[in-house]
C-alpha atoms as one frame of an Amber mdcrd trajectory, in Angstrom:
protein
  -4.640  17.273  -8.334  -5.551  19.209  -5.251  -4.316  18.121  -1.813  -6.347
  19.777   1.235  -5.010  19.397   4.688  -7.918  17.745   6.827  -6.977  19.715
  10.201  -6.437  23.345   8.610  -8.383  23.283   5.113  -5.379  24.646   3.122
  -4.700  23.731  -0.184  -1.920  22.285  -1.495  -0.549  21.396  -5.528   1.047
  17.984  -4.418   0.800  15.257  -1.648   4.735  16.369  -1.102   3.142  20.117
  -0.468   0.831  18.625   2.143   3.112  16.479   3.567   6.032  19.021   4.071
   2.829  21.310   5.297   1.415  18.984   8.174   5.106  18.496   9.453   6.422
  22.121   9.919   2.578  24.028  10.559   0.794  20.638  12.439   4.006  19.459
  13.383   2.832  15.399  12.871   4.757  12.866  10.890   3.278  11.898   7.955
   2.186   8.224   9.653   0.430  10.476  12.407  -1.448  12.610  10.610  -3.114
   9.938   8.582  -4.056   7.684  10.976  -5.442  10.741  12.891  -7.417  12.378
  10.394  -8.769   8.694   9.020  -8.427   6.240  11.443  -8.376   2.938   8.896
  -9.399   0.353  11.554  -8.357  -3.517  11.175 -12.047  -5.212  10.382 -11.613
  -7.923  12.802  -9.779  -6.216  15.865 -10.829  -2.522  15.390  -7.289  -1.828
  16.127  -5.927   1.235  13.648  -3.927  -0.280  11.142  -0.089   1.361  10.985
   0.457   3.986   8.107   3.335   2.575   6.087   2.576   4.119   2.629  -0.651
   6.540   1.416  -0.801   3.845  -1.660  -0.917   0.621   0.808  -2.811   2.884
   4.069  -5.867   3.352   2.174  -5.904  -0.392   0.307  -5.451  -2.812   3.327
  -8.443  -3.444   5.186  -6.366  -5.705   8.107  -3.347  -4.974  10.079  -1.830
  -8.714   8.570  -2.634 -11.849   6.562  -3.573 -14.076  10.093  -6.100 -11.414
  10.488  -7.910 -11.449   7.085  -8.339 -14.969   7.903  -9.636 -15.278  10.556
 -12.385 -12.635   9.990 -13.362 -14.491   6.839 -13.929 -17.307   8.647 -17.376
 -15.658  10.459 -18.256 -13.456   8.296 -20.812 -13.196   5.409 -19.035 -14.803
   2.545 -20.908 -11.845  -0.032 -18.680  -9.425   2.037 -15.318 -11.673   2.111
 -16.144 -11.772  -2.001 -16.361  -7.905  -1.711 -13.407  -7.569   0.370 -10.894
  -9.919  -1.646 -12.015  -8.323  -5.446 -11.529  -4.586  -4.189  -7.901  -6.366
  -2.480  -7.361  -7.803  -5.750  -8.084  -4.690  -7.787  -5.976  -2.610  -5.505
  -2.967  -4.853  -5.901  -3.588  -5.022 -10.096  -3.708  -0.593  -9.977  -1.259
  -0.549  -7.875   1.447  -2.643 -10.839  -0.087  -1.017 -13.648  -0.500  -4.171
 -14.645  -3.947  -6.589 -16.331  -3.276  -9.146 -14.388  -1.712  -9.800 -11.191
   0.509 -12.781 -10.260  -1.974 -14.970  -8.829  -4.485 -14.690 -11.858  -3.961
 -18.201 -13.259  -5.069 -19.396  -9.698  -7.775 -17.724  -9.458  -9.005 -17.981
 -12.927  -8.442 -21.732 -12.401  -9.880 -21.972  -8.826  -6.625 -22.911  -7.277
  -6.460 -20.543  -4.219  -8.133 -21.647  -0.756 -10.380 -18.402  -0.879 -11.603
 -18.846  -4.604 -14.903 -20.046  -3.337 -16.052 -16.488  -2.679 -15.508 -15.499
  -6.212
């Protein structure tokens, strides 16, 4: 698959290619460059949430677990339901597995947050 750097347009074979690319021609980390170019923003501070991994970057939509809660405290529970399957989903891609861990609790209700689903 394709990589294109987001400041210069070039094209690259591999995320390594980009990556090796944005350090020696843009001369940014690999953190800096993506949370420059897409600014992932924590839903309940709108501070940018830290780069740690491209995998984990692009799945988290909070900066930590305190945070998450709070927001889905106040906000429309149709969106916290929205929030938590595409979380949920992430983390079941992301194992390569059918099921994740917590399954049996949410299947069965168990979790605190199962009233969204």
């Amino acid at each position: 698959m394709a990589e294109t750097c987001q400041i210069c347009g070039k094209t690259f074979k591999s995320k390594k290619g980009l990556h090796v690319h944005v350090s020696r021609a843009h001369k940014l980390s690999v953190p800096d460059y993506y949370v420059k170019i897409y600014q992932r923003k924590d839903k309940l501070t709108g501070e940018l949430i830290p780069f740690k991994d491209f995998t984990d970057y692009f799945a988290r939509d909070f900066i930590g677990i305190n945070n998450f809660l709070l927001w889905s405290q106040e906000a429309d529970p149709e969106e916290v339901r929205e929030v938590m399957l595409n979380q949920l989903e992430a983390r079941i891609k992301g194992k390569r597995a059918g099921v994740c861990t917590s399954s049996y609790r949410i299947a069965n209700k168990q979790a605190s947050w199962c009233r969204y689903i």
